[in-house]
Amino acid sequence: MTIQLLRSSVANTYSRFPVTLVRGEGCKVWDDKGKEYLDFAAGIAVCSLGHCHPAVTEAIARQAGTLVHVSNLYWTVPQLEVAHLLTENSFADRVFFCNSGAESIEGALKLARKHCHENRGPDCYDVICLEGSFHGRTLATIAATGQPIFQQGFEPMPSGFMHVPHNSITALKLAAGRRTAAILIEPVQGEGGVRPVSDEFLLTAREICDRLGALLMFDEVQVGMGRTGTLFAYEQTPVIPDVICLAKALGNGFPIGAVLAKEKVMSHLSPGSHASTFGGNPVSCAAAKVVIETLTSPGFLDSVKEMGTHLKKGLESLADKYPKAILEVRGRGLIQAIEFREPVPELASKLLEEGFLVLLNQKKILRLVPPLIVTKTEIDAMLTAIENNI
Ligand SMILES: Cc1ncc(COP(=O)(O)O)c(C=O)c1O
């Protein structure tokens, strides 16, 4: 059977590009015809150490030959090691492991409700989220997501979610109250078009949570794990959240998610209250261990910052050169975007034809999230390709 015929067996939930990718190495992938692509999508901000990073591949292969799965009825060494690395490098004392971004947000939402119920009573369950946010595709996470398009056709939504305009301190103050269990924020909105949340907004959110006894929760699924130039995005903000959610780059492509919190918060999830069969599986943790060790190795994050600055400067000079086409450049570290004034729906397809993979949001925001090992030469090649298509 040809690959074309086999495609009809897969649920039609994605508008896929008409290519089949078969191999990857570093910042490049190849399709089944042998065509090479420079990958600035990185599996949607996942393959941060590049495709098939030798140490990750070796760790996965070694663990696959040792112990693949036993469930969380028992301790496993890779899970303990990753929990230690994550807590040692963050504000958190405890980690709940799961398999994806949506599952980590679900875990955080359940944690927020339990924390609030036990501290402040059962009618305290509202989670304040931001317009334009994206938190996943399960029912609770689409309810948290601040983009109605993801909710359409799936109503009724689970209750207890409120949305305030991005960076609107007045709206946040008005929304918060006795029933607020948590405020959920992406420090830089990813799917929403690479929009950083202001320091003032975050400080207000922190102050409200402290006053009410609510949790400040950061969705770092897309912008955590070195993407912004620090291991966690919260490190570049003036606040420390109570909870962070991770996934995507944590396993460099091997599925794993995590919820991180301080002991006094995570202690509200007691044995039996939350679980995941595969969460913290030995093979995914073997991959995550290499990822964290590499990201925290001397000089790695400095290079992410340097490459981020190089990319941003390049995009800004395109914005200066083409002010009629480009509205704005924004981002932090190696998550950068160009917002065009008019929709450019064909741009991602045109770049694909020329051998470049990019992400396009809302038909006019070009989002670039290359592997964090990207070089200046690769960035310059991408900038030239974009300029050729403006
Ligand atoms: C900020 C954010 N949160 C949550 C998710 C959901 O992650 P997953 O697709 O792994 O469920 C995403 C996915 O793009 C994301 O960008």
Short mmCIF file of C-alpha atoms and ligand atoms in Angstrom, two decimals:
data_model
loop_
_atom_site.label_atom_id
_atom_site.label_comp_id
_atom_site.label_asym_id
_atom_site.label_seq_id
_atom_site.Cartn_x
_atom_site.Cartn_y
_atom_site.Cartn_z
CA MET A 1 0.00 0.00 0.00
CA THR A 2 1.26 3.49 -0.77
CA ILE A 3 1.73 6.08 1.97
CA GLN A 4 -1.01 8.18 0.27
CA LEU A 5 -3.56 5.36 0.74
CA LEU A 6 -2.49 4.67 4.32
CA ARG A 7 -3.20 8.32 5.20
CA SER A 8 -6.96 7.70 5.07
CA SER A 9 -6.67 5.39 8.11
CA VAL A 10 -5.68 8.24 10.42
CA ALA A 11 -8.32 10.47 12.08
CA ASN A 12 -8.53 13.66 10.08
CA THR A 13 -7.91 16.09 12.96
CA TYR A 14 -4.87 17.91 11.54
CA SER A 15 -4.34 20.03 8.44
CA ARG A 16 -1.03 18.44 7.65
CA PHE A 17 1.54 19.58 5.13
CA PRO A 18 1.78 17.11 2.23
CA VAL A 19 5.10 15.61 3.27
CA THR A 20 6.12 12.48 5.14
CA LEU A 21 9.19 12.97 7.31
CA VAL A 22 11.39 9.95 7.84
CA ARG A 23 14.64 11.09 9.49
CA GLY A 24 16.08 13.88 11.61
CA GLU A 25 19.48 15.02 12.81
CA GLY A 26 20.26 18.25 14.69
CA CYS A 27 18.23 21.10 13.17
CA LYS A 28 17.43 19.18 9.99
CA VAL A 29 14.84 16.62 8.91
CA TRP A 30 14.42 14.70 5.66
CA ASP A 31 11.30 13.50 3.87
CA ASP A 32 10.69 10.16 2.15
CA LYS A 33 11.92 11.62 -1.15
CA GLY A 34 15.25 12.59 0.41
CA LYS A 35 14.49 16.33 0.51
CA GLU A 36 16.19 18.21 3.37
CA TYR A 37 14.44 20.78 5.58
CA LEU A 38 15.82 23.26 8.12
CA ASP A 39 13.49 22.82 11.07
CA PHE A 40 12.44 25.97 12.97
CA ALA A 41 9.29 24.23 14.26
CA ALA A 42 11.16 21.51 16.22
CA GLY A 43 8.04 19.37 16.53
CA ILE A 44 6.23 22.44 17.97
CA ALA A 45 8.92 23.50 20.45
CA VAL A 46 9.75 19.94 21.46
CA CYS A 47 13.07 18.76 19.99
CA SER A 48 15.13 21.37 21.79
CA LEU A 49 18.40 19.46 21.73
CA GLY A 50 17.84 18.79 18.03
CA HIS A 51 16.58 15.68 16.33
CA CYS A 52 18.08 12.39 17.49
CA HIS A 53 20.53 13.99 19.91
CA PRO A 54 23.11 11.18 20.37
CA ALA A 55 23.06 11.24 24.20
CA VAL A 56 19.23 11.20 24.32
CA THR A 57 19.06 8.38 21.77
CA GLU A 58 21.67 6.41 23.68
CA ALA A 59 19.84 6.90 27.01
CA ILE A 60 16.50 5.83 25.49
CA ALA A 61 18.06 2.74 23.87
CA ARG A 62 19.91 1.76 27.04
CA GLN A 63 16.80 2.19 29.23
CA ALA A 64 14.63 0.33 26.67
CA GLY A 65 16.95 -2.62 27.09
CA THR A 66 16.84 -2.41 30.91
CA LEU A 67 13.32 -1.62 32.11
CA VAL A 68 10.56 -0.03 30.01
CA HIS A 69 7.55 0.14 32.34
CA VAL A 70 6.42 -1.02 35.75
CA SER A 71 3.81 1.64 36.74
CA ASN A 72 3.86 3.97 39.71
CA LEU A 73 3.15 1.18 42.17
CA TYR A 74 6.94 0.97 42.48
CA TRP A 75 9.89 3.36 42.55
CA THR A 76 12.15 3.55 39.52
CA VAL A 77 15.60 5.11 39.42
CA PRO A 78 15.20 7.34 36.29
CA GLN A 79 12.04 8.94 37.75
CA LEU A 80 13.76 9.69 41.06
CA GLU A 81 16.73 11.17 39.22
CA VAL A 82 14.57 13.47 37.08
CA ALA A 83 12.48 14.59 40.07
CA HIS A 84 15.72 15.43 41.87
CA LEU A 85 17.11 17.38 38.90
CA LEU A 86 13.86 19.35 38.47
CA THR A 87 13.55 20.26 42.15
CA GLU A 88 17.26 21.00 42.52
CA ASN A 89 17.02 23.51 39.65
CA SER A 90 13.71 25.19 40.56
CA PHE A 91 11.64 26.57 43.45
CA ALA A 92 9.74 23.28 43.69
CA ASP A 93 10.07 20.42 46.21
CA ARG A 94 7.87 17.82 44.50
CA VAL A 95 7.06 16.64 40.97
CA PHE A 96 3.98 14.85 39.64
CA PHE A 97 4.81 13.07 36.38
CA CYS A 98 2.44 12.61 33.44
CA ASN A 99 2.71 12.28 29.64
CA SER A 100 1.75 15.51 27.91
CA GLY A 101 1.13 19.21 28.26
CA ALA A 102 -2.64 18.90 28.59
CA GLU A 103 -2.22 16.23 31.23
CA SER A 104 0.15 18.43 33.21
CA ILE A 105 -2.38 21.31 33.10
CA GLU A 106 -5.16 18.91 34.17
CA GLY A 107 -2.96 17.86 37.09
CA ALA A 108 -2.37 21.48 38.07
CA LEU A 109 -6.11 22.27 37.83
CA LYS A 110 -6.95 19.34 40.08
CA LEU A 111 -4.19 20.39 42.47
CA ALA A 112 -5.61 23.95 42.57
CA ARG A 113 -9.10 22.69 43.41
CA LYS A 114 -7.88 20.27 46.09
CA HIS A 115 -5.62 22.92 47.61
CA CYS A 116 -8.47 25.41 47.72
CA HIS A 117 -11.12 22.94 48.92
CA GLU A 118 -8.94 21.79 51.77
CA ASN A 119 -7.76 25.26 52.79
CA ARG A 120 -10.79 27.43 52.04
CA GLY A 121 -13.85 25.25 51.44
CA PRO A 122 -15.64 23.47 48.56
CA ASP A 123 -17.13 26.55 46.86
CA CYS A 124 -13.66 27.81 46.02
CA TYR A 125 -12.74 26.53 42.57
CA ASP A 126 -12.53 29.34 40.00
CA VAL A 127 -9.44 29.48 37.83
CA ILE A 128 -8.68 32.80 36.18
CA CYS A 129 -7.06 32.37 32.76
CA LEU A 130 -6.00 34.78 30.04
CA GLU A 131 -7.63 35.57 26.73
CA GLY A 132 -5.48 34.28 23.87
CA SER A 133 -4.02 31.52 26.03
CA PHE A 134 -3.65 27.89 25.03
CA HIS A 135 -3.55 25.09 27.58
CA GLY A 136 -4.37 21.87 25.69
CA ARG A 137 -7.19 19.87 24.11
CA THR A 138 -8.87 17.94 26.93
CA LEU A 139 -12.24 19.26 28.12
CA ALA A 140 -10.83 21.06 31.17
CA THR A 141 -7.87 22.46 29.26
CA ILE A 142 -10.01 23.80 26.40
CA ALA A 143 -12.19 25.40 29.08
CA ALA A 144 -9.04 27.03 30.47
CA THR A 145 -7.87 28.04 26.98
CA GLY A 146 -8.76 31.64 26.18
CA GLN A 147 -9.60 31.10 22.50
CA PRO A 148 -13.29 30.25 21.89
CA ILE A 149 -12.49 28.50 18.62
CA PHE A 150 -11.10 25.51 20.52
CA GLN A 151 -14.32 25.18 22.55
CA GLN A 152 -16.82 25.36 19.69
CA GLY A 153 -18.87 22.19 19.30
CA PHE A 154 -17.65 20.71 22.56
CA GLU A 155 -19.96 22.61 24.93
CA PRO A 156 -20.98 22.56 27.72
CA MET A 157 -17.61 23.50 29.11
CA PRO A 158 -16.65 22.38 32.62
CA SER A 159 -17.48 25.24 35.00
CA GLY A 160 -15.09 27.35 37.02
CA PHE A 161 -13.02 29.05 34.33
CA MET A 162 -12.90 32.82 33.80
CA HIS A 163 -10.90 34.76 31.23
CA VAL A 164 -9.42 38.24 31.44
CA PRO A 165 -7.80 40.20 28.61
CA HIS A 166 -4.07 39.67 28.24
CA ASN A 167 -2.15 42.07 30.51
CA SER A 168 -5.32 43.79 31.80
CA ILE A 169 -4.57 44.43 35.47
CA THR A 170 -7.96 46.09 36.01
CA ALA A 171 -9.83 43.05 34.67
CA LEU A 172 -7.70 40.70 36.74
CA LYS A 173 -8.46 42.64 39.93
CA LEU A 174 -12.17 42.63 39.09
CA ALA A 175 -12.25 38.89 38.34
CA ALA A 176 -10.42 37.80 41.49
CA GLY A 177 -12.40 37.06 44.62
CA ARG A 178 -13.32 34.68 47.40
CA ARG A 179 -13.87 31.80 44.95
CA THR A 180 -10.57 32.15 43.12
CA ALA A 181 -8.56 28.95 43.44
CA ALA A 182 -5.80 29.83 40.98
CA ILE A 183 -4.54 32.14 38.29
CA LEU A 184 -3.15 30.24 35.30
CA ILE A 185 -0.70 32.07 33.05
CA GLU A 186 1.66 31.28 30.17
CA PRO A 187 4.55 33.69 30.91
CA VAL A 188 4.89 34.03 27.13
CA GLN A 189 1.78 32.91 25.23
CA GLY A 190 2.94 30.48 22.57
CA GLU A 191 0.00 29.36 20.42
CA GLY A 192 -1.61 32.74 21.11
CA GLY A 193 1.09 34.40 19.00
CA VAL A 194 4.23 34.75 21.18
CA ARG A 195 2.93 37.39 23.57
CA PRO A 196 4.93 37.95 26.77
CA VAL A 197 2.89 38.77 29.88
CA SER A 198 3.95 42.05 31.50
CA ASP A 199 5.88 42.17 34.78
CA GLU A 200 3.18 44.43 36.27
CA PHE A 201 0.46 41.90 35.44
CA LEU A 202 2.48 39.07 37.00
CA LEU A 203 3.21 41.11 40.15
CA THR A 204 -0.51 41.85 40.50
CA ALA A 205 -1.37 38.17 40.00
CA ARG A 206 1.20 37.21 42.66
CA GLU A 207 -0.19 39.78 45.10
CA ILE A 208 -3.79 38.59 44.54
CA CYS A 209 -2.85 34.92 45.03
CA ASP A 210 -0.95 35.73 48.24
CA ARG A 211 -3.88 37.74 49.60
CA LEU A 212 -6.51 35.10 48.75
CA GLY A 213 -4.48 31.95 49.42
CA ALA A 214 -4.86 31.00 45.73
CA LEU A 215 -2.19 29.41 43.53
CA LEU A 216 -0.23 31.25 40.87
CA MET A 217 0.31 28.60 38.20
CA PHE A 218 2.57 29.01 35.17
CA ASP A 219 1.99 26.97 32.03
CA GLU A 220 5.59 26.50 30.89
CA VAL A 221 4.71 23.62 28.58
CA GLN A 222 5.98 25.57 25.55
CA VAL A 223 8.35 28.13 27.08
CA GLY A 224 9.97 26.09 29.84
CA MET A 225 13.07 23.89 29.48
CA GLY A 226 15.47 26.54 28.22
CA ARG A 227 13.32 27.94 25.40
CA THR A 228 13.48 31.56 26.65
CA GLY A 229 17.17 31.41 27.65
CA THR A 230 16.72 30.32 31.27
CA LEU A 231 15.84 26.79 32.35
CA PHE A 232 12.37 28.00 33.34
CA ALA A 233 10.60 31.05 31.95
CA TYR A 234 9.57 32.24 35.44
CA GLU A 235 13.24 32.96 36.16
CA GLN A 236 13.00 36.00 33.87
CA THR A 237 9.94 37.39 35.64
CA PRO A 238 9.75 39.27 38.95
CA VAL A 239 7.64 36.51 40.56
CA ILE A 240 7.97 32.91 41.67
CA PRO A 241 4.84 30.89 40.87
CA ASP A 242 3.41 28.19 43.16
CA VAL A 243 3.08 25.63 40.37
CA ILE A 244 4.66 25.14 36.96
CA CYS A 245 3.59 22.74 34.23
CA LEU A 246 6.12 21.22 31.85
CA ALA A 247 5.98 18.85 28.87
CA LYS A 248 7.10 19.25 25.22
CA ALA A 249 10.91 19.73 25.40
CA LEU A 250 11.28 17.89 28.71
CA GLY A 251 11.78 14.60 26.84
CA ASN A 252 13.18 16.09 23.60
CA GLY A 253 10.41 14.24 21.72
CA PHE A 254 9.85 11.33 24.07
CA PRO A 255 6.43 11.98 25.70
CA ILE A 256 6.61 13.22 29.28
CA GLY A 257 4.92 15.96 31.31
CA ALA A 258 5.37 17.22 34.84
CA VAL A 259 3.70 19.39 37.47
CA LEU A 260 6.12 21.05 39.89
CA ALA A 261 5.14 22.59 43.24
CA LYS A 262 6.36 23.29 46.74
CA GLU A 263 5.73 20.66 49.39
CA LYS A 264 3.01 22.67 51.15
CA VAL A 265 1.04 22.80 47.89
CA MET A 266 1.73 19.35 46.44
CA SER A 267 0.93 17.73 49.82
CA HIS A 268 -2.75 18.31 48.97
CA LEU A 269 -2.48 15.51 46.40
CA SER A 270 -2.33 12.43 48.62
CA PRO A 271 -2.09 8.74 47.56
CA GLY A 272 -5.04 7.84 45.37
CA SER A 273 -6.08 11.43 44.61
CA HIS A 274 -4.36 11.65 41.22
CA ALA A 275 -2.48 9.22 39.00
CA SER A 276 -1.17 8.37 35.54
CA THR A 277 -0.24 4.85 34.43
CA PHE A 278 2.62 5.91 32.18
CA GLY A 279 3.59 9.11 34.05
CA GLY A 280 7.32 9.24 34.75
CA ASN A 281 7.92 6.06 32.79
CA PRO A 282 11.59 4.92 33.00
CA VAL A 283 12.29 5.46 29.28
CA SER A 284 10.81 8.97 29.14
CA CYS A 285 12.67 9.85 32.33
CA ALA A 286 15.94 8.51 30.88
CA ALA A 287 15.44 10.98 28.01
CA ALA A 288 14.45 13.83 30.36
CA LYS A 289 17.51 13.27 32.54
CA VAL A 290 19.82 13.87 29.56
CA VAL A 291 17.77 16.91 28.53
CA ILE A 292 18.03 18.59 31.95
CA GLU A 293 21.71 17.72 32.34
CA THR A 294 22.45 19.17 28.90
CA LEU A 295 20.40 22.34 29.40
CA THR A 296 22.11 22.99 32.75
CA SER A 297 25.63 22.24 31.47
CA PRO A 298 28.01 25.22 31.50
CA GLY A 299 27.40 27.70 28.68
CA PHE A 300 24.37 25.99 27.12
CA LEU A 301 21.76 28.55 28.14
CA ASP A 302 24.19 31.43 27.40
CA SER A 303 24.28 30.16 23.85
CA VAL A 304 20.45 30.03 23.74
CA LYS A 305 20.38 33.70 24.78
CA GLU A 306 23.03 34.61 22.19
CA MET A 307 21.21 32.79 19.38
CA GLY A 308 17.90 34.28 20.55
CA THR A 309 19.38 37.78 20.31
CA HIS A 310 20.83 37.02 16.88
CA LEU A 311 17.43 35.77 15.64
CA LYS A 312 15.55 38.69 17.15
CA LYS A 313 17.95 41.27 15.68
CA GLY A 314 17.64 39.64 12.27
CA LEU A 315 13.85 39.72 12.45
CA GLU A 316 13.89 43.33 13.66
CA SER A 317 16.02 44.37 10.73
CA LEU A 318 13.46 42.73 8.44
CA ALA A 319 10.75 44.72 10.25
CA ASP A 320 12.76 47.94 9.70
CA LYS A 321 13.27 47.11 6.03
CA TYR A 322 9.65 46.09 5.35
CA PRO A 323 7.49 48.30 7.63
CA LYS A 324 4.53 48.00 5.26
CA ALA A 325 4.47 44.22 5.61
CA ILE A 326 5.58 43.64 9.21
CA LEU A 327 3.66 44.96 12.20
CA GLU A 328 5.83 43.72 15.04
CA VAL A 329 8.58 41.35 16.15
CA ARG A 330 8.32 39.85 19.64
CA GLY A 331 9.62 36.99 21.72
CA ARG A 332 12.11 35.90 24.32
CA GLY A 333 15.17 33.73 23.75
CA LEU A 334 14.51 31.19 21.01
CA ILE A 335 10.76 31.68 20.77
CA GLN A 336 10.36 34.61 18.38
CA ALA A 337 7.60 35.79 16.09
CA ILE A 338 6.93 38.20 13.27
CA GLU A 339 3.39 39.52 13.12
CA PHE A 340 2.48 40.56 9.58
CA ARG A 341 0.01 43.36 8.94
CA GLU A 342 -2.04 41.24 6.54
CA PRO A 343 -2.69 37.47 6.57
CA VAL A 344 0.02 35.42 4.87
CA PRO A 345 -1.78 32.05 4.76
CA GLU A 346 0.57 30.57 2.15
CA LEU A 347 3.82 31.54 3.86
CA ALA A 348 4.44 28.28 5.77
CA SER A 349 3.71 26.20 2.63
CA LYS A 350 6.00 28.35 0.48
CA LEU A 351 8.83 28.03 3.01
CA LEU A 352 8.23 24.29 3.21
CA GLU A 353 8.61 24.03 -0.57
CA GLU A 354 11.92 25.86 -0.21
CA GLY A 355 13.08 23.48 2.55
CA PHE A 356 12.23 25.44 5.73
CA LEU A 357 9.81 24.36 8.49
CA VAL A 358 8.06 27.13 10.46
CA LEU A 359 4.84 27.62 12.43
CA LEU A 360 2.10 30.04 11.44
CA ASN A 361 -0.49 31.26 13.95
CA GLN A 362 -3.76 32.98 13.10
CA LYS A 363 -2.59 33.15 9.44
CA LYS A 364 -0.34 36.17 10.14
CA ILE A 365 2.04 35.37 12.98
CA LEU A 366 5.16 33.50 11.95
CA ARG A 367 6.45 31.65 15.03
CA LEU A 368 10.03 30.42 15.11
CA VAL A 369 11.01 27.84 17.74
CA PRO A 370 14.17 26.17 16.41
CA PRO A 371 16.11 23.56 18.35
CA LEU A 372 18.13 25.35 21.03
CA ILE A 373 21.34 24.09 19.38
CA VAL A 374 20.67 26.22 16.28
CA THR A 375 23.68 28.03 14.82
CA LYS A 376 24.05 31.58 13.46
CA THR A 377 24.49 30.15 9.96
CA GLU A 378 21.17 28.29 10.25
CA ILE A 379 19.44 31.39 11.63
CA ASP A 380 20.81 33.48 8.76
CA ALA A 381 19.58 30.90 6.24
CA MET A 382 16.09 31.10 7.75
CA LEU A 383 16.14 34.92 7.76
CA THR A 384 17.08 34.96 4.06
CA ALA A 385 14.28 32.49 3.27
CA ILE A 386 11.74 34.66 5.12
CA GLU A 387 12.96 37.82 3.39
CA ASN A 388 12.65 36.13 -0.02
CA ASN A 389 8.98 35.52 0.75
CA ILE A 390 7.99 38.95 2.10
C1 LIG B 1 1.33 26.43 26.55
C2 LIG B 1 0.80 25.08 26.23
N1 LIG B 1 0.15 24.39 27.16
C3 LIG B 1 -0.35 23.17 26.93
C4 LIG B 1 -0.21 22.57 25.70
C5 LIG B 1 -0.77 21.20 25.45
O1 LIG B 1 0.28 20.30 25.33
P1 LIG B 1 0.04 18.86 24.66
O2 LIG B 1 -0.24 19.08 23.23
O3 LIG B 1 1.32 18.12 24.94
O4 LIG B 1 -1.11 18.25 25.38
C6 LIG B 1 0.47 23.26 24.69
C7 LIG B 1 0.61 22.67 23.34
O5 LIG B 1 0.90 23.31 22.38
C8 LIG B 1 1.00 24.54 24.96
O6 LIG B 1 1.64 25.25 24.03
#
